[in-house]
Short mmCIF file of N, CA, C and O in Angstrom, two decimals:
data_model
loop_
_atom_site.label_atom_id
_atom_site.label_comp_id
_atom_site.label_asym_id
_atom_site.label_seq_id
_atom_site.Cartn_x
_atom_site.Cartn_y
_atom_site.Cartn_z
N UNK S 1143 0.82 -1.17 -0.02
CA UNK S 1143 0.05 0.00 -0.02
C UNK S 1143 0.86 1.24 -0.08
O UNK S 1143 0.57 2.27 -0.73
N UNK S 1144 1.96 1.24 0.79
CA UNK S 1144 2.77 2.35 0.90
C UNK S 1144 3.52 2.66 -0.42
O UNK S 1144 3.79 3.71 -0.81
N UNK S 1145 3.87 1.49 -1.14
CA UNK S 1145 4.49 1.67 -2.45
C UNK S 1145 3.59 2.28 -3.47
O UNK S 1145 4.14 3.08 -4.31
N UNK S 1146 2.42 2.02 -3.41
CA UNK S 1146 1.46 2.52 -4.38
C UNK S 1146 1.31 4.08 -4.14
O UNK S 1146 1.28 4.84 -5.04
N UNK S 1147 1.34 4.50 -2.88
CA UNK S 1147 1.23 5.86 -2.59
C UNK S 1147 2.56 6.62 -2.89
O UNK S 1147 2.53 7.80 -3.42
N UNK S 1148 3.63 6.04 -2.71
CA UNK S 1148 4.87 6.51 -3.11
C UNK S 1148 5.05 6.67 -4.59
O UNK S 1148 5.48 7.77 -5.09
N UNK S 1149 4.57 5.71 -5.37
CA UNK S 1149 4.55 5.77 -6.80
C UNK S 1149 3.64 6.99 -7.28
O UNK S 1149 3.92 7.67 -8.10
N UNK S 1150 2.46 7.04 -6.67
CA UNK S 1150 1.52 8.13 -7.08
C UNK S 1150 2.16 9.53 -6.78
O UNK S 1150 1.95 10.36 -7.62
N UNK S 1151 2.69 9.61 -5.64
CA UNK S 1151 3.31 10.91 -5.27
C UNK S 1151 4.42 11.26 -6.15
O UNK S 1151 4.57 12.39 -6.56
N UNK S 1152 5.32 10.30 -6.53
CA UNK S 1152 6.40 10.52 -7.38
C UNK S 1152 5.88 10.95 -8.82
O UNK S 1152 6.51 11.79 -9.51
N UNK S 1153 4.90 10.34 -9.32
CA UNK S 1153 4.31 10.59 -10.54
C UNK S 1153 3.75 11.94 -10.59
O UNK S 1153 3.99 12.75 -11.53
N UNK S 1154 3.11 12.37 -9.64
CA UNK S 1154 2.58 13.75 -9.46
C UNK S 1154 3.75 14.79 -9.46
O UNK S 1154 3.61 15.91 -10.11
N UNK S 1155 4.74 14.47 -8.64
CA UNK S 1155 5.97 15.43 -8.65
C UNK S 1155 6.56 15.45 -10.05
O UNK S 1155 7.01 16.50 -10.55
N UNK S 1156 6.71 14.38 -10.70
CA UNK S 1156 7.32 14.37 -12.04
C UNK S 1156 6.47 15.15 -13.09
O UNK S 1156 6.97 15.92 -13.91
N UNK S 1157 5.13 15.00 -12.99
CA UNK S 1157 4.22 15.78 -13.85
C UNK S 1157 4.39 17.22 -13.58
O UNK S 1157 4.41 18.08 -14.51
N UNK S 1158 4.46 17.60 -12.32
CA UNK S 1158 4.62 18.97 -11.95
C UNK S 1158 5.97 19.62 -12.42
O UNK S 1158 6.01 20.74 -12.91
N UNK S 1159 6.96 18.87 -12.27
CA UNK S 1159 8.27 19.37 -12.74
C UNK S 1159 8.37 19.39 -14.19
O UNK S 1159 8.94 20.44 -14.71
N UNK S 1160 7.63 18.62 -14.95
CA UNK S 1160 7.67 18.70 -16.37
C UNK S 1160 6.84 19.89 -16.83
O UNK S 1160 7.21 20.69 -17.74
N UNK S 1161 5.74 20.20 -16.14
CA UNK S 1161 4.89 21.32 -16.37
C UNK S 1161 5.72 22.61 -16.02
O UNK S 1161 5.61 23.59 -16.84
N UNK S 1162 6.45 22.55 -14.89
CA UNK S 1162 7.23 23.73 -14.63
C UNK S 1162 8.35 24.05 -15.61
O UNK S 1162 8.60 25.23 -15.97
N UNK S 1163 8.94 22.98 -16.10
CA UNK S 1163 9.98 23.20 -17.14
C UNK S 1163 9.44 23.64 -18.38
O UNK S 1163 10.08 24.51 -18.96
N UNK S 1164 8.26 23.21 -18.79
CA UNK S 1164 7.63 23.81 -20.02
C UNK S 1164 7.19 25.16 -19.78
O UNK S 1164 7.38 26.05 -20.68
N UNK S 1165 6.69 25.54 -18.65
CA UNK S 1165 6.28 26.91 -18.34
C UNK S 1165 7.55 27.79 -18.41
O UNK S 1165 7.53 28.97 -18.88
N UNK S 1166 8.56 27.33 -17.82
CA UNK S 1166 9.84 28.15 -17.82
C UNK S 1166 10.38 28.49 -19.17
O UNK S 1166 10.73 29.51 -19.47
N UNK S 1167 10.14 27.38 -20.10
CA UNK S 1167 10.59 27.57 -21.44
C UNK S 1167 9.79 28.50 -22.29
O UNK S 1167 10.29 29.19 -23.21
N UNK S 1168 8.55 28.56 -21.84
CA UNK S 1168 7.69 29.60 -22.59
C UNK S 1168 7.81 30.97 -22.02
O UNK S 1168 7.70 31.96 -22.86
N UNK S 1169 8.13 31.22 -20.80
CA UNK S 1169 8.23 32.52 -20.21
C UNK S 1169 9.52 33.17 -20.40
O UNK S 1169 9.72 34.36 -20.48
N UNK S 1170 10.57 32.45 -20.57
CA UNK S 1170 11.93 32.98 -20.98
C UNK S 1170 12.33 32.74 -22.35
O UNK S 1170 12.43 31.51 -22.72
N UNK S 1171 12.29 33.79 -23.18
CA UNK S 1171 12.56 33.64 -24.50
C UNK S 1171 13.89 33.13 -24.90
O UNK S 1171 14.23 32.47 -25.86
N UNK S 1172 14.93 33.55 -23.98
CA UNK S 1172 16.32 33.05 -24.24
C UNK S 1172 16.47 31.64 -23.68
O UNK S 1172 15.77 31.25 -22.83
N UNK S 1173 17.54 31.06 -24.17
CA UNK S 1173 17.76 29.69 -23.67
C UNK S 1173 18.58 29.69 -22.48
O UNK S 1173 19.72 29.94 -22.61
N UNK S 1174 17.94 29.55 -21.38
CA UNK S 1174 18.62 29.51 -20.14
C UNK S 1174 18.48 28.11 -19.49
O UNK S 1174 17.52 27.38 -19.84
N UNK S 1175 19.29 27.83 -18.53
CA UNK S 1175 19.06 26.46 -17.84
C UNK S 1175 17.88 26.52 -16.92
O UNK S 1175 17.33 27.67 -16.62
N UNK S 1176 17.35 25.39 -16.60
CA UNK S 1176 16.28 25.28 -15.70
C UNK S 1176 16.58 25.85 -14.35
O UNK S 1176 17.77 25.59 -13.89
N UNK S 1177 15.62 26.33 -13.53
CA UNK S 1177 15.80 26.77 -12.19
C UNK S 1177 16.24 25.53 -11.30
O UNK S 1177 15.87 24.41 -11.62
N UNK S 1178 17.01 25.77 -10.34
CA UNK S 1178 17.37 24.68 -9.47
C UNK S 1178 16.38 23.95 -8.86
O UNK S 1178 16.41 22.74 -8.76
N UNK S 1179 15.23 24.54 -8.46
CA UNK S 1179 14.10 23.83 -7.82
C UNK S 1179 13.50 22.88 -8.76
O UNK S 1179 13.06 21.74 -8.34
N UNK S 1180 13.37 23.19 -9.99
CA UNK S 1180 12.77 22.33 -11.02
C UNK S 1180 13.67 21.16 -11.23
O UNK S 1180 13.18 19.94 -11.31
N UNK S 1181 14.96 21.36 -11.26
CA UNK S 1181 15.88 20.19 -11.38
C UNK S 1181 15.88 19.38 -10.30
O UNK S 1181 15.88 18.04 -10.43
N UNK S 1182 15.88 19.85 -9.02
CA UNK S 1182 15.84 19.03 -7.83
C UNK S 1182 14.61 18.28 -7.83
O UNK S 1182 14.52 17.10 -7.45
N UNK S 1183 13.41 18.92 -8.07
CA UNK S 1183 12.17 18.25 -8.10
C UNK S 1183 12.11 17.06 -9.11
O UNK S 1183 11.60 15.97 -8.74
N UNK S 1184 12.61 17.25 -10.28
CA UNK S 1184 12.63 16.20 -11.23
C UNK S 1184 13.46 14.94 -10.66
O UNK S 1184 13.07 13.91 -10.74
N UNK S 1185 14.72 15.30 -10.14
CA UNK S 1185 15.58 14.22 -9.66
C UNK S 1185 14.95 13.45 -8.52
O UNK S 1185 15.02 12.21 -8.41
N UNK S 1186 14.38 14.21 -7.63
CA UNK S 1186 13.66 13.65 -6.36
C UNK S 1186 12.54 12.74 -6.89
O UNK S 1186 12.34 11.64 -6.40
N UNK S 1187 11.72 13.21 -7.68
CA UNK S 1187 10.57 12.44 -8.23
C UNK S 1187 11.00 11.13 -8.95
O UNK S 1187 10.35 10.08 -8.74
N UNK S 1188 12.14 11.17 -9.69
CA UNK S 1188 12.63 9.98 -10.39
C UNK S 1188 13.19 8.97 -9.41
O UNK S 1188 12.89 7.74 -9.50
N UNK S 1189 13.92 9.49 -8.41
CA UNK S 1189 14.40 8.53 -7.37
C UNK S 1189 13.28 7.88 -6.58
O UNK S 1189 13.29 6.75 -6.26
N UNK S 1190 12.30 8.64 -6.25
CA UNK S 1190 11.20 8.21 -5.46
C UNK S 1190 10.36 7.17 -6.27
O UNK S 1190 9.88 6.25 -5.82
N UNK S 1191 10.26 7.36 -7.61
CA UNK S 1191 9.53 6.54 -8.42
C UNK S 1191 10.36 5.15 -8.53
O UNK S 1191 9.64 4.11 -8.37
N UNK S 1192 11.54 5.21 -8.70
CA UNK S 1192 12.37 3.97 -8.76
C UNK S 1192 12.33 3.23 -7.51
O UNK S 1192 12.14 2.04 -7.41
N UNK S 1193 12.31 3.91 -6.36
CA UNK S 1193 12.27 3.31 -4.98
C UNK S 1193 10.87 2.68 -4.86
O UNK S 1193 10.78 1.57 -4.31
N UNK S 1194 9.86 3.39 -5.30
CA UNK S 1194 8.47 2.89 -5.15
C UNK S 1194 8.25 1.59 -5.97
O UNK S 1194 7.61 0.66 -5.58
N UNK S 1195 8.84 1.57 -7.20
CA UNK S 1195 8.78 0.43 -8.04
C UNK S 1195 9.45 -0.83 -7.44
O UNK S 1195 8.94 -1.93 -7.46
N UNK S 1196 10.62 -0.61 -6.87
CA UNK S 1196 11.34 -1.64 -6.15
C UNK S 1196 10.58 -2.15 -5.01
O UNK S 1196 10.42 -3.37 -4.76
N UNK S 1197 10.00 -1.22 -4.25
CA UNK S 1197 9.19 -1.72 -3.09
C UNK S 1197 7.91 -2.42 -3.39
O UNK S 1197 7.54 -3.41 -2.77
N UNK S 1198 7.32 -2.02 -4.58
CA UNK S 1198 6.09 -2.76 -4.89
C UNK S 1198 6.35 -4.17 -5.45
O UNK S 1198 5.56 -5.03 -5.45
N UNK S 1199 7.67 -4.41 -5.98
CA UNK S 1199 7.92 -5.80 -6.51
C UNK S 1199 8.79 -6.49 -5.47
O UNK S 1199 9.41 -7.50 -5.83
N UNK S 1200 8.77 -6.09 -4.27
CA UNK S 1200 9.69 -6.81 -3.21
C UNK S 1200 9.34 -8.21 -3.09
O UNK S 1200 10.22 -9.03 -2.81
N UNK S 1201 8.08 -8.56 -3.06
CA UNK S 1201 7.75 -9.96 -2.83
C UNK S 1201 8.13 -10.93 -4.00
O UNK S 1201 8.47 -12.06 -3.86
N UNK S 1202 8.20 -10.33 -5.33
CA UNK S 1202 8.57 -11.18 -6.38
C UNK S 1202 10.08 -11.31 -6.60
O UNK S 1202 10.51 -12.14 -7.32
N UNK S 1203 10.83 -10.47 -6.00
CA UNK S 1203 12.31 -10.52 -6.18
C UNK S 1203 12.87 -11.65 -5.42
O UNK S 1203 12.50 -11.82 -4.14
N UNK S 1204 13.67 -12.42 -5.99
CA UNK S 1204 14.49 -13.54 -5.26
C UNK S 1204 15.84 -13.36 -5.46
O UNK S 1204 16.36 -12.91 -6.44
N UNK S 1205 16.68 -13.83 -4.52
CA UNK S 1205 18.07 -13.83 -4.67
C UNK S 1205 18.57 -14.66 -5.84
O UNK S 1205 17.97 -15.77 -6.09
N UNK S 1206 19.56 -14.31 -6.48
CA UNK S 1206 20.07 -15.09 -7.67
C UNK S 1206 21.26 -15.90 -7.20
O UNK S 1206 22.18 -15.45 -6.57
N UNK S 1207 21.18 -17.21 -7.41
CA UNK S 1207 22.22 -18.11 -7.19
C UNK S 1207 22.63 -18.94 -8.42
O UNK S 1207 21.73 -19.62 -9.02
N UNK S 1208 23.76 -18.89 -8.93
CA UNK S 1208 24.23 -19.49 -10.04
C UNK S 1208 24.08 -21.02 -10.00
O UNK S 1208 23.71 -21.67 -10.93
N UNK S 1209 24.44 -21.54 -8.82
CA UNK S 1209 24.40 -23.04 -8.71
C UNK S 1209 23.03 -23.54 -8.74
O UNK S 1209 22.68 -24.62 -9.26
N UNK S 1210 22.03 -22.76 -8.13
CA UNK S 1210 20.70 -23.25 -8.17
C UNK S 1210 20.13 -23.11 -9.61
O UNK S 1210 19.46 -24.08 -10.06
N UNK S 1211 20.38 -22.08 -10.30
CA UNK S 1211 19.88 -21.95 -11.69
C UNK S 1211 20.52 -23.01 -12.55
O UNK S 1211 19.92 -23.67 -13.38
N UNK S 1212 21.84 -23.39 -12.33
CA UNK S 1212 22.44 -24.42 -13.15
C UNK S 1212 21.79 -25.73 -12.85
O UNK S 1212 21.63 -26.60 -13.76
N UNK S 1213 21.53 -26.04 -11.59
CA UNK S 1213 20.94 -27.25 -11.23
C UNK S 1213 19.51 -27.42 -11.84
O UNK S 1213 19.14 -28.53 -12.30
N UNK S 1214 18.78 -26.41 -11.72
CA UNK S 1214 17.32 -26.39 -12.40
C UNK S 1214 17.54 -26.70 -13.95
O UNK S 1214 16.77 -27.42 -14.53
N UNK S 1215 18.53 -25.97 -14.61
CA UNK S 1215 18.65 -26.27 -15.92
C UNK S 1215 19.08 -27.62 -16.36
O UNK S 1215 18.57 -28.15 -17.32
N UNK S 1216 19.92 -28.17 -15.46
CA UNK S 1216 20.37 -29.60 -15.78
C UNK S 1216 19.24 -30.57 -15.61
O UNK S 1216 19.02 -31.48 -16.32
N UNK S 1217 18.39 -30.30 -14.55
CA UNK S 1217 17.19 -31.18 -14.30
C UNK S 1217 16.21 -31.10 -15.43
O UNK S 1217 15.58 -32.06 -15.85
N UNK S 1218 15.83 -29.83 -15.87
CA UNK S 1218 14.86 -29.59 -16.93
C UNK S 1218 15.32 -30.04 -18.32
O UNK S 1218 14.47 -30.67 -19.02
N UNK S 1219 16.54 -29.59 -18.70
CA UNK S 1219 16.92 -29.84 -20.15
C UNK S 1219 17.94 -31.01 -20.25
O UNK S 1219 18.28 -31.30 -21.36
N UNK S 1220 18.49 -31.44 -19.21
CA UNK S 1220 19.44 -32.53 -19.30
C UNK S 1220 20.84 -32.05 -19.58
O UNK S 1220 21.70 -32.97 -19.74
N UNK S 1221 21.05 -30.85 -19.65
CA UNK S 1221 22.42 -30.35 -19.88
C UNK S 1221 22.63 -28.99 -19.09
O UNK S 1221 21.68 -28.41 -18.72
N UNK S 1222 23.86 -28.73 -18.85
CA UNK S 1222 24.23 -27.60 -18.03
C UNK S 1222 24.03 -26.23 -18.89
O UNK S 1222 23.57 -26.29 -19.99
N UNK S 1223 24.66 -25.17 -18.28
CA UNK S 1223 24.42 -23.96 -19.01
C UNK S 1223 25.46 -23.83 -20.29
O UNK S 1223 25.20 -22.97 -21.08
N UNK S 1224 26.44 -24.70 -20.34
CA UNK S 1224 27.29 -24.70 -21.47
C UNK S 1224 26.97 -25.97 -22.40
O UNK S 1224 27.84 -26.49 -23.08
N UNK S 1225 25.81 -26.50 -22.41
CA UNK S 1225 25.44 -27.78 -23.21
C UNK S 1225 25.50 -27.38 -24.60
O UNK S 1225 25.74 -28.30 -25.44
N UNK S 1226 25.29 -26.18 -25.03
CA UNK S 1226 25.27 -25.89 -26.43
C UNK S 1226 26.61 -26.01 -27.05
O UNK S 1226 26.84 -26.19 -28.33
N UNK S 1227 27.62 -25.98 -26.19
CA UNK S 1227 29.01 -26.25 -26.80
C UNK S 1227 29.31 -27.59 -27.19
O UNK S 1227 29.97 -27.82 -28.12
N UNK S 1228 28.59 -28.62 -26.52
CA UNK S 1228 28.72 -30.00 -26.91
C UNK S 1228 27.93 -30.29 -28.22
O UNK S 1228 28.13 -31.25 -29.01
N UNK S 1229 26.83 -29.50 -28.56
CA UNK S 1229 25.98 -29.71 -29.54
C UNK S 1229 26.41 -29.04 -30.96
O UNK S 1229 25.81 -29.23 -31.94
N UNK S 1230 27.49 -28.25 -30.91
CA UNK S 1230 27.83 -27.47 -32.00
C UNK S 1230 28.52 -28.32 -32.99
O UNK S 1230 29.06 -29.32 -32.67
N UNK S 1231 28.50 -27.98 -34.21
CA UNK S 1231 29.24 -28.69 -35.33
C UNK S 1231 30.68 -28.43 -35.08
O UNK S 1231 31.21 -27.42 -34.90
N UNK S 1232 31.41 -29.50 -35.25
CA UNK S 1232 32.89 -29.52 -35.12
C UNK S 1232 33.53 -28.89 -36.35
O UNK S 1232 32.84 -28.47 -37.35
N UNK S 1233 34.88 -28.82 -36.46
CA UNK S 1233 35.57 -28.29 -37.67
C UNK S 1233 35.35 -29.35 -38.85
O UNK S 1233 35.33 -30.55 -38.65
N UNK S 1234 35.14 -28.70 -40.06
CA UNK S 1234 35.02 -29.55 -41.23
C UNK S 1234 36.38 -29.81 -41.77
O UNK S 1234 37.27 -29.04 -41.67
N UNK S 1235 36.61 -31.08 -42.34
CA UNK S 1235 37.74 -31.31 -42.99
C UNK S 1235 37.59 -30.84 -44.50
O UNK S 1235 36.98 -31.45 -45.36
N UNK S 1236 38.30 -29.70 -44.69
CA UNK S 1236 38.01 -28.95 -46.02
C UNK S 1236 38.51 -29.77 -47.22
O UNK S 1236 37.83 -29.89 -48.22
N UNK S 1237 39.64 -30.36 -47.04
CA UNK S 1237 40.18 -31.16 -48.13
C UNK S 1237 39.31 -32.30 -48.58
O UNK S 1237 39.08 -32.58 -49.78
N UNK S 1238 38.77 -33.09 -47.64
CA UNK S 1238 37.94 -34.09 -47.97
C UNK S 1238 36.58 -33.60 -48.48
O UNK S 1238 36.11 -34.24 -49.46
N UNK S 1239 36.09 -32.52 -48.03
CA UNK S 1239 34.85 -31.92 -48.60
C UNK S 1239 35.03 -31.52 -50.07
O UNK S 1239 34.20 -31.65 -50.96
N UNK S 1240 36.25 -30.89 -50.33
CA UNK S 1240 36.68 -30.45 -51.64
C UNK S 1240 36.69 -31.65 -52.58
O UNK S 1240 36.26 -31.52 -53.77
N UNK S 1241 37.32 -32.65 -52.15
CA UNK S 1241 37.46 -33.83 -52.89
C UNK S 1241 36.11 -34.52 -53.29
O UNK S 1241 35.81 -34.91 -54.39
N UNK S 1242 35.23 -34.49 -52.32
CA UNK S 1242 33.90 -35.08 -52.38
C UNK S 1242 33.15 -34.24 -53.49
O UNK S 1242 32.39 -34.72 -54.24
N UNK S 1243 33.26 -32.93 -53.38
CA UNK S 1243 32.55 -31.94 -54.36
C UNK S 1243 33.09 -32.22 -55.71
O UNK S 1243 32.35 -32.23 -56.66
N UNK S 1244 34.42 -32.27 -55.84
CA UNK S 1244 34.98 -32.42 -57.16
C UNK S 1244 34.50 -33.82 -57.88
O UNK S 1244 34.15 -33.83 -59.05
N UNK S 1245 34.39 -34.84 -56.98
CA UNK S 1245 33.88 -36.10 -57.43
C UNK S 1245 32.43 -36.01 -57.86
O UNK S 1245 32.05 -36.60 -58.96
N UNK S 1246 31.69 -35.23 -57.11
CA UNK S 1246 30.26 -34.98 -57.42
C UNK S 1246 30.13 -34.26 -58.68
O UNK S 1246 29.28 -34.60 -59.61
N UNK S 1247 31.01 -33.24 -58.96
CA UNK S 1247 31.05 -32.41 -60.22
C UNK S 1247 31.36 -33.33 -61.44
O UNK S 1247 30.65 -33.20 -62.47
N UNK S 1248 32.38 -34.11 -61.28
CA UNK S 1248 32.66 -35.03 -62.34
C UNK S 1248 31.58 -35.98 -62.76
O UNK S 1248 31.33 -36.24 -63.92
N UNK S 1249 30.87 -36.39 -61.71
CA UNK S 1249 29.77 -37.37 -61.86
C UNK S 1249 28.66 -36.61 -62.58
O UNK S 1249 27.89 -37.25 -63.59
N UNK S 1250 28.42 -35.38 -62.28
CA UNK S 1250 27.34 -34.67 -62.87
C UNK S 1250 27.72 -34.29 -64.39
O UNK S 1250 26.86 -34.26 -65.23
N UNK S 1251 28.92 -34.02 -64.56
CA UNK S 1251 29.43 -33.71 -65.88
C UNK S 1251 29.32 -34.82 -66.83
O UNK S 1251 29.02 -34.69 -68.00
N UNK S 1252 29.71 -35.99 -66.41
CA UNK S 1252 29.61 -37.19 -67.20
C UNK S 1252 28.32 -37.64 -67.49
O UNK S 1252 27.97 -38.06 -68.62
N UNK S 1253 27.38 -37.47 -66.52
CA UNK S 1253 25.99 -37.74 -66.81
C UNK S 1253 25.39 -36.86 -67.65
O UNK S 1253 24.51 -37.26 -68.62
N UNK S 1254 25.71 -35.61 -67.81
CA UNK S 1254 25.04 -34.67 -68.74
C UNK S 1254 25.64 -34.87 -70.14
O UNK S 1254 24.84 -34.77 -71.22
N UNK S 1255 26.92 -35.30 -70.19
CA UNK S 1255 27.42 -35.48 -71.59
C UNK S 1255 26.93 -36.83 -72.29
O UNK S 1255 26.73 -36.91 -73.43
N UNK S 1256 26.69 -37.78 -71.41
CA UNK S 1256 26.14 -39.02 -71.95
C UNK S 1256 24.67 -38.93 -72.30
O UNK S 1256 24.17 -39.56 -73.22
N UNK S 1257 23.98 -37.85 -71.72
CA UNK S 1257 22.54 -37.75 -72.14
C UNK S 1257 22.57 -37.02 -73.53
O UNK S 1257 21.59 -37.16 -74.29
N UNK S 1258 23.45 -36.17 -73.96
CA UNK S 1258 23.48 -35.50 -75.11
C UNK S 1258 23.74 -36.35 -76.32
O UNK S 1258 23.26 -36.07 -77.45
N UNK S 1259 24.55 -37.38 -76.19
CA UNK S 1259 24.93 -38.24 -77.33
C UNK S 1259 23.98 -39.29 -77.57
O UNK S 1259 22.88 -39.57 -77.17
#
């Protein structure tokens, strides 16, 4: 309940600071920096808003533990966090693939010449 009130108050402060900044830009034709009170009000409202959001999600936040996460991953998927490294394709033997390709090309070339005659 307190977090909702804090969020509401900070949103009101943020709206007021935005309105004050807009009003200041309309009233002063030259480009000057914002007054100190508007800047402080904006910063305070943003900090309060962040604090209110964290307080409202306090029940959902849980501590992060790498070992627990890794254990759950191993139980559910059967592999650890680096399991994708075992499933990747290894290095190809380029010379063998090149020889296989040349053999295939020769076979396709001979087949096409025999069809023409």
